[in-house]
Coordinates of C-alpha atoms (C1' of nucleotides) in Angstrom, one line a residue:
Chain A
M746 CA 77.1 -19.5 61.6
G747 CA 77.7 -17.2 64.5
K748 CA 74.3 -15.6 64.3
G749 CA 71.5 -18.1 65.2
E750 CA 72.3 -21.3 63.4
R751 CA 72.1 -23.5 66.5
A752 CA 69.1 -25.6 67.3
V753 CA 66.9 -24.3 70.0
R754 CA 64.1 -25.7 72.1
I755 CA 60.6 -24.4 71.9
G756 CA 61.0 -21.8 74.6
E757 CA 63.6 -20.0 72.8
L758 CA 61.9 -20.3 69.5
S759 CA 58.9 -18.5 71.3
R760 CA 61.2 -15.8 72.7
R761 CA 62.8 -15.1 69.3
T762 CA 59.7 -14.8 67.4
G763 CA 57.2 -13.4 70.0
V764 CA 54.9 -16.2 69.4
S765 CA 53.7 -18.1 72.5
V766 CA 54.5 -21.7 73.0
P767 CA 51.0 -23.0 72.9
T768 CA 50.5 -21.0 69.7
I769 CA 53.6 -22.5 68.1
K770 CA 52.2 -25.9 69.0
F771 CA 48.9 -24.9 67.5
Y772 CA 50.6 -24.0 64.2
V773 CA 52.4 -27.4 64.2
R774 CA 49.1 -29.1 64.7
E775 CA 47.5 -27.1 61.9
G776 CA 50.3 -27.9 59.5
L777 CA 51.6 -24.4 59.2
L778 CA 54.9 -25.2 60.8
P779 CA 57.0 -28.5 60.6
A780 CA 57.4 -30.2 63.9
G781 CA 60.7 -30.0 65.6
R782 CA 63.4 -32.7 65.2
L783 CA 62.9 -35.0 68.2
T784 CA 66.0 -35.7 70.2
S785 CA 64.2 -37.7 72.8
P786 CA 60.6 -38.7 73.3
N787 CA 59.8 -35.4 74.8
Q788 CA 62.4 -33.0 73.5
A789 CA 62.5 -31.4 70.1
S790 CA 64.9 -28.9 68.5
Y791 CA 64.0 -26.1 66.2
E792 CA 66.3 -24.4 63.7
E793 CA 66.6 -21.1 61.9
A794 CA 64.1 -22.4 59.2
H795 CA 61.4 -22.5 62.0
V796 CA 62.1 -18.9 62.9
R797 CA 61.7 -17.8 59.4
R798 CA 58.6 -19.8 58.8
L799 CA 57.0 -18.5 62.0
R800 CA 57.8 -15.0 60.9
L801 CA 56.3 -15.7 57.5
I802 CA 53.2 -17.0 59.2
R803 CA 52.7 -14.0 61.4
A804 CA 53.3 -11.6 58.5
L805 CA 50.6 -13.4 56.4
L806 CA 48.3 -13.5 59.4
D807 CA 48.7 -10.0 60.9
V808 CA 49.6 -7.9 58.0
G809 CA 48.2 -9.8 55.1
G810 CA 45.0 -10.9 56.9
L811 CA 45.1 -14.4 55.6
S812 CA 43.3 -17.2 57.4
V813 CA 45.1 -20.0 59.0
A814 CA 43.5 -22.3 56.3
A815 CA 44.7 -20.1 53.5
I816 CA 48.2 -20.0 55.0
R817 CA 48.3 -23.7 55.1
E818 CA 47.6 -24.0 51.4
V819 CA 50.1 -21.3 50.5
I820 CA 52.7 -23.1 52.6
A821 CA 52.0 -26.4 51.0
A822 CA 52.7 -24.8 47.6
I823 CA 55.8 -23.2 48.9
D824 CA 57.1 -26.4 50.4
D825 CA 56.3 -28.7 47.4
P826 CA 59.7 -29.0 45.7
E827 CA 58.5 -30.8 42.5
R828 CA 56.5 -28.3 40.9
P829 CA 57.4 -26.2 37.9
V830 CA 58.0 -22.6 38.8
H831 CA 55.3 -21.2 36.9
K832 CA 52.7 -23.6 38.2
M833 CA 53.8 -22.9 41.7
L834 CA 53.4 -19.2 41.2
G835 CA 50.0 -19.6 39.8
E836 CA 48.7 -21.9 42.6
A837 CA 50.2 -19.7 45.3
A838 CA 48.5 -16.7 43.7
A839 CA 45.2 -18.4 43.5
R840 CA 45.2 -18.6 47.3
L841 CA 45.9 -15.0 47.7
V842 CA 42.6 -13.6 46.5
P843 CA 40.6 -12.7 49.6
R844 CA 37.3 -10.9 49.8
Y845 CA 35.8 -13.3 47.4
E846 CA 34.1 -16.2 49.1
R847 CA 30.7 -14.9 49.6
A848 CA 30.9 -12.0 47.2
S849 CA 30.2 -13.8 44.0
G850 CA 26.8 -15.3 45.2
G851 CA 25.8 -12.3 47.3
A852 CA 23.2 -9.9 45.9
A853 CA 23.4 -11.4 42.6
R854 CA 20.6 -13.8 43.3
A855 CA 18.4 -11.0 44.5
E856 CA 15.6 -9.5 42.5
N857 CA 18.0 -7.5 40.5
P858 CA 17.4 -3.8 39.9
A859 CA 20.5 -3.1 38.0
E860 CA 20.0 -6.4 36.3
G861 CA 22.7 -8.1 34.3
S862 CA 25.4 -6.3 36.3
A863 CA 27.4 -9.4 36.6
A864 CA 27.5 -9.7 32.8
V865 CA 28.3 -6.1 32.4
A866 CA 31.1 -6.2 34.9
R867 CA 32.5 -9.3 33.3
E868 CA 32.5 -7.7 30.0
R869 CA 34.3 -4.7 31.4
V870 CA 37.0 -6.9 32.9
E871 CA 37.5 -8.6 29.5
E872 CA 37.8 -5.2 27.9
I873 CA 40.5 -4.1 30.2
I874 CA 42.5 -7.3 29.9
A875 CA 42.4 -7.0 26.1
A876 CA 43.2 -3.4 26.2
R877 CA 46.2 -4.1 28.3
G878 CA 47.2 -7.0 26.3
W879 CA 47.5 -9.1 29.5
R880 CA 47.7 -12.8 29.1
T881 CA 45.7 -14.7 31.7
Y882 CA 43.3 -17.6 31.8
R883 CA 39.7 -18.0 32.1
G884 CA 38.6 -18.8 35.6
N885 CA 41.5 -16.8 37.1
P886 CA 40.2 -16.0 40.6
A887 CA 41.7 -12.5 40.3
G888 CA 39.4 -11.9 37.4
E889 CA 36.5 -13.2 39.3
A890 CA 37.2 -11.0 42.3
L891 CA 37.5 -8.0 40.0
V892 CA 34.0 -8.9 38.5
A893 CA 32.6 -9.1 42.0
A894 CA 34.1 -5.8 43.0
L895 CA 32.8 -4.0 39.9
Q896 CA 29.4 -5.6 40.4
A897 CA 29.4 -4.4 44.0
L898 CA 30.2 -0.8 42.8
E899 CA 27.4 -1.0 40.4
E900 CA 25.0 -2.2 43.0
V901 CA 26.0 0.6 45.4
G902 CA 25.4 3.1 42.7
H903 CA 28.9 3.8 41.5
G904 CA 28.8 2.1 38.2
R905 CA 30.5 5.2 36.8
F906 CA 33.5 4.3 38.8
A907 CA 34.5 2.2 35.8
E908 CA 35.6 5.4 34.2
V909 CA 38.8 5.4 36.2
L910 CA 39.6 1.8 35.7
D911 CA 42.2 2.6 33.1
V912 CA 44.1 4.6 35.7
Y913 CA 43.9 1.6 38.2
A914 CA 45.1 -0.8 35.4
E915 CA 47.9 1.3 34.4
A916 CA 49.0 1.7 38.0
A917 CA 48.7 -2.0 38.6
E918 CA 50.7 -2.9 35.7
K919 CA 53.5 -0.7 36.7
V920 CA 53.5 -2.0 40.3
A921 CA 53.3 -5.6 39.0
R922 CA 56.3 -4.9 36.8
A923 CA 58.3 -3.5 39.7
D924 CA 57.4 -6.5 41.8
L925 CA 58.5 -9.0 39.3
E926 CA 61.8 -7.1 38.5
Y927 CA 62.5 -6.9 42.2
V928 CA 62.0 -10.6 42.5
A929 CA 64.2 -11.4 39.5
R930 CA 66.9 -9.1 40.8
N931 CA 66.9 -10.2 44.4
V932 CA 65.5 -13.7 44.9
A933 CA 67.2 -17.0 44.5
R934 CA 65.3 -19.6 42.6
E935 CA 64.4 -21.8 45.5
D936 CA 62.9 -18.8 47.4
L937 CA 60.9 -17.7 44.4
V938 CA 57.4 -18.9 45.5
E939 CA 57.9 -17.6 49.1
S940 CA 58.9 -14.2 47.8
V941 CA 56.0 -14.0 45.4
V942 CA 53.6 -14.8 48.3
V943 CA 55.2 -12.3 50.6
G944 CA 55.4 -9.7 47.9
T945 CA 51.8 -10.2 46.9
V946 CA 50.2 -10.1 50.3
L947 CA 52.5 -7.5 51.9
G948 CA 52.5 -5.5 48.8
D949 CA 48.8 -5.2 49.0
A950 CA 49.2 -3.8 52.4
V951 CA 51.9 -1.4 51.4
F952 CA 49.9 -0.1 48.4
E953 CA 46.7 0.4 50.5
S954 CA 48.6 2.4 53.0
L955 CA 50.2 4.5 50.4
R956 CA 46.8 5.0 48.8
R957 CA 45.4 6.2 52.1
L958 CA 48.1 8.6 52.6
A959 CA 47.7 10.0 49.1
H960 CA 44.0 10.3 49.7
V961 CA 44.5 12.4 52.6
D962 CA 46.8 14.7 50.6
A963 CA 44.5 14.8 47.6
S964 CA 41.4 15.3 49.8
D965 CA 43.2 18.1 51.7
R966 CA 44.0 19.8 48.4
L967 CA 40.5 19.5 47.1
F968 CA 38.3 19.9 50.2
G969 CA 40.6 20.8 52.9
R970 CA 40.5 24.7 53.0
E971 CA 37.0 25.3 51.7
E972 CA 35.6 25.4 55.2
A973 CA 38.4 27.3 56.9
P974 CA 36.6 30.8 57.0
G975 CA 33.0 30.4 57.9
E976 CA 31.1 27.5 56.4
A977 CA 31.4 25.2 53.5
T978 CA 30.6 27.3 50.4
G979 CA 33.5 26.5 48.2
P980 CA 33.8 24.8 44.8
V981 CA 33.0 21.2 45.3
A982 CA 31.7 21.1 41.8
P983 CA 29.2 18.3 42.3
D984 CA 28.5 18.0 38.7
A985 CA 30.7 19.8 36.2
G986 CA 34.2 18.5 35.4
Chain B
M1225 CA 7.6 6.2 38.6
G1226 CA 7.7 2.5 38.4
K1227 CA 11.0 2.1 40.0
G1228 CA 11.1 1.3 43.6
E1229 CA 10.1 4.4 45.5
R1230 CA 7.3 2.8 47.4
A1231 CA 7.7 1.7 50.9
V1232 CA 7.9 -2.0 51.5
R1233 CA 7.8 -4.6 54.3
I1234 CA 10.7 -6.5 55.5
G1235 CA 9.9 -9.5 53.4
E1236 CA 10.3 -7.5 50.2
L1237 CA 13.3 -5.7 51.5
S1238 CA 14.9 -9.1 51.9
R1239 CA 13.9 -10.2 48.5
R1240 CA 15.2 -7.2 46.9
T1241 CA 18.7 -7.3 48.5
G1242 CA 19.3 -11.0 48.9
V1243 CA 19.7 -10.5 52.7
S1244 CA 17.6 -12.8 54.9
V1245 CA 15.0 -11.4 57.2
P1246 CA 16.8 -12.5 60.4
T1247 CA 20.0 -11.0 59.1
I1248 CA 18.2 -7.7 58.4
K1249 CA 16.9 -7.7 61.9
F1250 CA 20.4 -8.5 63.2
Y1251 CA 21.8 -5.5 61.3
V1252 CA 19.1 -3.2 62.9
R1253 CA 20.1 -4.5 66.3
E1254 CA 23.6 -3.9 65.6
G1255 CA 23.0 -0.3 64.5
L1256 CA 24.0 -0.8 60.9
L1257 CA 20.6 -0.3 59.6
P1258 CA 17.9 2.2 60.9
A1259 CA 14.8 0.5 61.9
G1260 CA 11.7 0.6 59.7
R1261 CA 9.1 3.2 60.4
L1262 CA 6.4 1.6 62.5
T1263 CA 2.9 1.7 60.9
S1264 CA 1.4 -0.5 63.8
P1265 CA 2.9 -2.3 66.7
N1266 CA 4.1 -5.1 64.6
Q1267 CA 4.4 -3.6 61.1
A1268 CA 7.2 -1.5 59.8
S1269 CA 7.8 0.0 56.4
Y1270 CA 11.2 0.3 54.7
E1271 CA 12.2 2.6 52.0
E1272 CA 14.6 2.9 49.1
A1273 CA 17.2 4.2 51.7
H1274 CA 17.1 0.9 53.4
V1275 CA 17.9 -0.9 50.2
R1276 CA 20.8 1.3 49.4
R1277 CA 22.1 1.0 52.9
L1278 CA 21.8 -2.8 52.9
R1279 CA 23.7 -2.9 49.7
L1280 CA 26.4 -0.7 51.2
I1281 CA 26.6 -2.9 54.2
R1282 CA 27.0 -6.1 52.0
A1283 CA 29.6 -4.5 49.9
L1284 CA 31.7 -3.4 52.8
L1285 CA 31.3 -6.8 54.4
D1286 CA 31.7 -9.2 51.4
V1287 CA 34.0 -7.3 49.1
G1288 CA 35.7 -4.9 51.5
G1289 CA 36.1 -7.4 54.3
L1290 CA 35.2 -4.9 57.0
S1291 CA 33.9 -6.3 60.3
V1292 CA 30.3 -5.4 61.6
A1293 CA 31.9 -3.2 64.3
A1294 CA 33.9 -1.3 61.7
I1295 CA 30.9 -0.8 59.5
R1296 CA 29.0 0.6 62.3
E1297 CA 31.5 3.2 62.9
V1298 CA 31.9 4.1 59.3
I1299 CA 28.0 4.3 59.0
A1300 CA 27.9 6.5 62.1
A1301 CA 30.4 8.9 60.3
I1302 CA 28.3 8.7 57.1
D1303 CA 25.1 9.5 59.0
D1304 CA 26.3 12.4 61.1
P1305 CA 25.2 15.5 59.3
E1306 CA 27.0 18.0 61.4
R1307 CA 30.5 17.5 60.6
P1308 CA 32.8 19.4 58.3
V1309 CA 33.5 17.5 55.2
H1310 CA 37.2 17.3 55.7
K1311 CA 36.8 15.9 59.3
M1312 CA 34.2 13.4 58.1
L1313 CA 36.5 12.1 55.4
G1314 CA 39.3 11.8 57.8
E1315 CA 37.3 9.9 60.4
A1316 CA 35.8 7.6 57.9
A1317 CA 39.2 6.9 56.4
A1318 CA 40.6 6.2 59.8
R1319 CA 38.2 3.3 60.1
L1320 CA 39.2 1.8 56.8
V1321 CA 42.7 0.7 57.8
P1322 CA 42.4 -3.1 58.4
R1323 CA 45.4 -5.5 58.9
Y1324 CA 46.7 -3.3 61.7
E1325 CA 45.3 -4.3 65.0
R1326 CA 47.7 -7.0 66.1
A1327 CA 50.4 -6.1 63.6
S1328 CA 52.1 -3.3 65.5
G1329 CA 52.7 -5.2 68.7
G1330 CA 53.5 -8.5 67.0
A1331 CA 57.0 -9.5 66.6
A1332 CA 58.3 -6.2 67.6
R1333 CA 58.6 -7.1 71.3
A1334 CA 60.5 -10.2 70.5
E1335 CA 64.1 -10.6 71.0
N1336 CA 64.9 -8.7 67.8
P1337 CA 67.4 -10.0 65.3
A1338 CA 66.9 -7.2 62.7
E1339 CA 66.7 -4.8 65.6
G1340 CA 65.3 -1.3 65.3
S1341 CA 63.4 -2.3 62.2
A1342 CA 60.5 -0.3 63.5
A1343 CA 62.6 2.8 63.6
V1344 CA 64.1 2.1 60.1
A1345 CA 60.6 1.5 58.7
R1346 CA 59.2 4.7 60.2
E1347 CA 62.1 6.7 58.8
R1348 CA 61.5 5.2 55.4
V1349 CA 57.9 6.2 55.6
E1350 CA 58.7 9.7 56.5
E1351 CA 61.2 9.9 53.6
I1352 CA 58.6 8.8 51.1
I1353 CA 56.0 11.3 52.4
A1354 CA 58.5 14.1 52.3
A1355 CA 59.7 13.2 48.8
R1356 CA 56.2 13.1 47.6
G1357 CA 55.3 16.3 49.2
W1358 CA 52.2 14.7 50.8
R1359 CA 50.5 16.5 53.5
T1360 CA 49.5 14.3 56.3
Y1361 CA 49.5 14.3 60.0
R1362 CA 51.3 12.4 62.7
G1363 CA 49.6 9.4 64.0
N1364 CA 47.8 8.9 60.7
P1365 CA 46.8 5.2 61.0
A1366 CA 47.6 4.6 57.3
G1367 CA 51.2 5.7 58.1
E1368 CA 51.3 3.3 61.0
A1369 CA 50.0 0.5 58.8
L1370 CA 52.7 1.3 56.2
V1371 CA 55.3 1.1 59.0
A1372 CA 54.0 -2.2 60.1
A1373 CA 54.0 -3.7 56.6
L1374 CA 57.6 -2.5 56.0
Q1375 CA 58.7 -3.9 59.2
A1376 CA 57.1 -7.2 58.4
L1377 CA 58.8 -7.2 55.0
E1378 CA 62.1 -6.6 56.8
E1379 CA 61.5 -9.4 59.3
V1380 CA 60.7 -11.8 56.6
G1381 CA 64.0 -11.0 54.9
H1382 CA 62.8 -8.6 52.2
G1383 CA 64.1 -5.4 53.5
R1384 CA 65.3 -4.6 50.0
F1385 CA 61.6 -4.4 48.9
A1386 CA 61.9 -0.8 49.9
E1387 CA 63.7 -0.3 46.7
V1388 CA 60.5 -0.4 44.7
L1389 CA 58.6 1.8 47.2
D1390 CA 58.9 4.8 44.8
V1391 CA 57.1 2.9 42.2
Y1392 CA 54.3 2.1 44.6
A1393 CA 54.1 5.6 45.8
E1394 CA 53.9 7.0 42.3
A1395 CA 51.1 4.6 41.4
A1396 CA 49.2 5.2 44.6
E1397 CA 49.4 8.9 44.0
K1398 CA 47.9 8.5 40.5
V1399 CA 45.1 6.3 41.7
A1400 CA 44.3 8.5 44.6
R1401 CA 44.1 11.5 42.2
A1402 CA 41.8 9.7 40.0
D1403 CA 39.7 8.7 42.9
L1404 CA 39.2 12.2 44.1
E1405 CA 38.6 13.5 40.7
Y1406 CA 36.0 11.0 40.1
V1407 CA 34.3 11.9 43.4
A1408 CA 34.4 15.7 42.6
R1409 CA 33.0 14.9 39.1
N1410 CA 30.2 12.5 40.1
V1411 CA 29.2 12.9 43.6
A1412 CA 26.7 15.3 45.2
R1413 CA 28.0 16.8 48.4
E1414 CA 25.7 15.0 50.7
D1415 CA 26.9 11.7 49.3
L1416 CA 30.5 12.5 49.7
V1417 CA 31.4 10.5 52.7
E1418 CA 29.6 7.5 51.6
S1419 CA 31.3 7.6 48.2
V1420 CA 34.7 8.0 49.8
V1421 CA 34.1 5.0 51.9
V1422 CA 32.9 2.9 49.1
G1423 CA 35.6 4.1 46.8
T1424 CA 38.3 3.5 49.4
V1425 CA 37.2 0.0 50.3
L1426 CA 36.1 -1.3 46.9
G1427 CA 39.0 0.5 45.2
D1428 CA 41.3 -1.6 47.2
A1429 CA 39.6 -4.7 46.0
V1430 CA 39.7 -3.5 42.4
F1431 CA 43.3 -2.6 42.6
E1432 CA 44.3 -5.8 44.2
S1433 CA 42.6 -7.9 41.6
L1434 CA 44.1 -5.8 38.8
R1435 CA 47.5 -6.3 40.4
R1436 CA 47.0 -10.1 40.5
L1437 CA 46.1 -10.1 36.8
A1438 CA 49.1 -8.0 35.9
H1439 CA 51.3 -10.4 38.0
V1440 CA 50.1 -13.3 36.0
D1441 CA 51.0 -11.6 32.8
A1442 CA 54.3 -10.3 34.0
S1443 CA 55.2 -13.6 35.5
D1444 CA 54.3 -15.3 32.3
R1445 CA 56.6 -13.2 30.4
L1446 CA 59.4 -13.5 32.8
F1447 CA 59.2 -17.2 33.9
G1448 CA 56.6 -18.7 31.7
R1449 CA 58.6 -20.2 29.0
E1450 CA 61.7 -21.0 30.6
E1451 CA 60.5 -24.6 31.4
A1452 CA 58.7 -25.0 28.2
P1453 CA 59.9 -28.4 27.1
G1454 CA 57.2 -30.9 28.0
E1455 CA 55.4 -28.7 30.4
A1456 CA 53.0 -25.8 30.4
T1457 CA 53.7 -23.9 27.3
G1458 CA 51.6 -21.6 25.5
P1459 CA 49.2 -19.0 26.9
V1460 CA 49.3 -20.2 30.5
A1461 CA 47.7 -23.5 31.6
P1462 CA 44.0 -23.1 31.4
D1463 CA 43.2 -24.5 34.7
A1464 CA 39.5 -23.7 34.8
G1465 CA 37.1 -22.5 32.2
Chain C
dT1431 C1' 71.0 -38.2 93.4
dG1432 C1' 67.6 -35.2 94.0
dC1433 C1' 65.2 -31.0 92.5
dT1434 C1' 63.1 -27.9 89.6
dA1435 C1' 62.2 -25.8 85.3
dT1436 C1' 61.1 -27.1 80.9
dC1437 C1' 59.4 -30.0 77.4
dT1438 C1' 56.0 -33.1 74.3
dG1439 C1' 51.7 -34.4 73.1
dA1440 C1' 46.8 -34.5 73.9
dT1441 C1' 42.4 -33.0 75.1
dA1442 C1' 39.3 -29.5 76.4
dG1443 C1' 37.9 -25.0 76.7
dC1444 C1' 37.5 -19.9 75.6
dC1445 C1' 36.1 -15.8 73.3
dC1446 C1' 34.6 -13.4 69.5
dC1447 C1' 32.0 -13.0 65.4
dA1448 C1' 28.3 -13.2 62.0
dC1449 C1' 24.6 -14.9 61.8
dT1450 C1' 20.3 -18.3 62.5
dA1451 C1' 16.4 -20.4 65.0
dT1452 C1' 12.6 -20.2 67.9
dC1453 C1' 9.0 -18.2 70.2
dT1454 C1' 5.1 -14.9 71.5
dA1455 C1' 1.9 -11.6 70.6
dT1456 C1' -0.1 -8.9 67.1
dG1457 C1' -1.8 -7.3 62.9
dA1458 C1' -2.4 -7.7 57.5
dT1459 C1' -4.7 -9.8 53.9
dG1460 C1' -7.9 -12.5 50.9
Chain D
dC1079 C1' -12.5 -15.9 59.8
dA1080 C1' -8.3 -18.3 58.5
dT1081 C1' -4.0 -17.8 57.2
dC1082 C1' 0.2 -15.5 56.6
dA1083 C1' 3.6 -12.0 57.7
dT1084 C1' 5.6 -9.2 61.1
dA1085 C1' 8.0 -7.1 65.4
dG1086 C1' 10.7 -7.9 69.0
dA1087 C1' 13.1 -10.7 72.2
dT1088 C1' 16.2 -14.6 73.6
dA1089 C1' 18.9 -18.3 72.7
dG1090 C1' 21.7 -21.2 70.0
dT1091 C1' 25.2 -22.3 66.2
dG1092 C1' 29.5 -23.0 63.8
dG1093 C1' 33.9 -21.3 62.6
dG1094 C1' 38.2 -19.3 63.7
dG1095 C1' 42.2 -18.4 66.4
dC1096 C1' 44.0 -19.5 70.0
dT1097 C1' 44.7 -20.7 75.5
dA1098 C1' 44.5 -23.7 79.6
dT1099 C1' 45.5 -27.8 81.8
dC1100 C1' 47.4 -32.1 82.4
dA1101 C1' 50.4 -36.4 82.5
dG1102 C1' 54.5 -38.2 81.9
dA1103 C1' 59.4 -37.4 80.5
dT1104 C1' 63.6 -35.0 80.4
dA1105 C1' 67.4 -31.3 81.1
dG1106 C1' 70.4 -29.4 83.8
dC1107 C1' 72.3 -28.1 87.9
dA1108 C1' 73.6 -28.7 93.2

DNA sequence: TGCTATCTGATAGCCCCACTATCTATGATG
DNA sequence: CATCATAGATAGTGGGGCTATCAGATAGCA
């Protein structure tokens, strides 16, 4: 109670979150943030929940790269109290698949040189799911996004990238398991959905960053020293394994 | 040699890639795509390279979510022939860190409740890098992005998420190793940078999708049946399909 | 009681981005 | 020769995420 439990006006809410007053009002208008409790026709008070919510919004926006519209839907799922946990998680998750909007229609309807790449990709996805024994459902947007990504790889001439998919799937499974265990260990039931959202979105950012860091290291070991002396002559092994 | 080695005009280029003629012109103006070779004052011919480049652009845009500006820089790095491999990779990679622009300044300059979270996050990042023995360099944007992500987690009340970072790092390392091995095995030297770009961006999309799929499975196992009576039992509610 | 800083709620505007439309002059094509 | 496609240029469009401005009301202090 000592901390910040007192109600504040919009000015201090702004100061405590680093979000400008007009922007806070904008979020309220957009339905991302509940309005303050009116204490008089032109005064409203905001509580700790508003601070948390604002931080959530900024995290999803800045770090997670979600759009305001996506955040609105995610938040609607978070706030709806009458929804079985499992369904909530599913619906929240469905909003967290970016990069997909235009991707599915994209080059697919072009005169297709690597024709049937959609079908091939879809098949590969089903293989992986089966191999891993994952339970999922048809039409899962994550699956569609994966199909789109594999298809894009194919069209860009990296169809063989599918070779390493098993490594990816194995890694993804381990990470997902760790995510869920973390949630089970640390999160109260009423915060479940919010935590899953946060973990999903920010977890992506975390993993991407780590992968970049690991790339630098791996690339350094593989290609780094080969051009130290004079020129690049070293063992790039462009073909053999 | 039936394939597509012949030069074509813009109309067919458009048909073969699914990108509209005005949009192709736009990409040329924006420096993403080299202009066609003029055969007369108002006729130009485009080659297979243009087709490939266009597909690359669409993949980065649609699946990778890069901006036109980012793609321009990436492509400049790809096209510059006089650059040591290692530097090229580094510079290309530096362009592939999204979600970071506003993130670093964000809530940091607010009156900070979990104060010093930036310093804590930075320390944690250095710990991980040291523990993994990764070689990197100060100011690596991937590191900064990771700091921002951890800081956002902290501010949203998930500081303990750092507990699972080791799992993430381990997974990222394995994936990165697989990426580099794939590149070494399959990619000719002159295509190295392009492949790294593609692999980095589309690899993110692939991993994210896989992680979502794995989440569904893990969440199903953990929370799926606990509310079975009368509600969504069985192998996950088949929403679509 | 007056004075000023702050607030609510509303409307309008801004800037960036990824295109898209339109136009002219020219040449390709059957 | 008639029609179509094209290059190159300029202008416009729609969406997204804010930002500016305003009127009228209140807070809080001298």
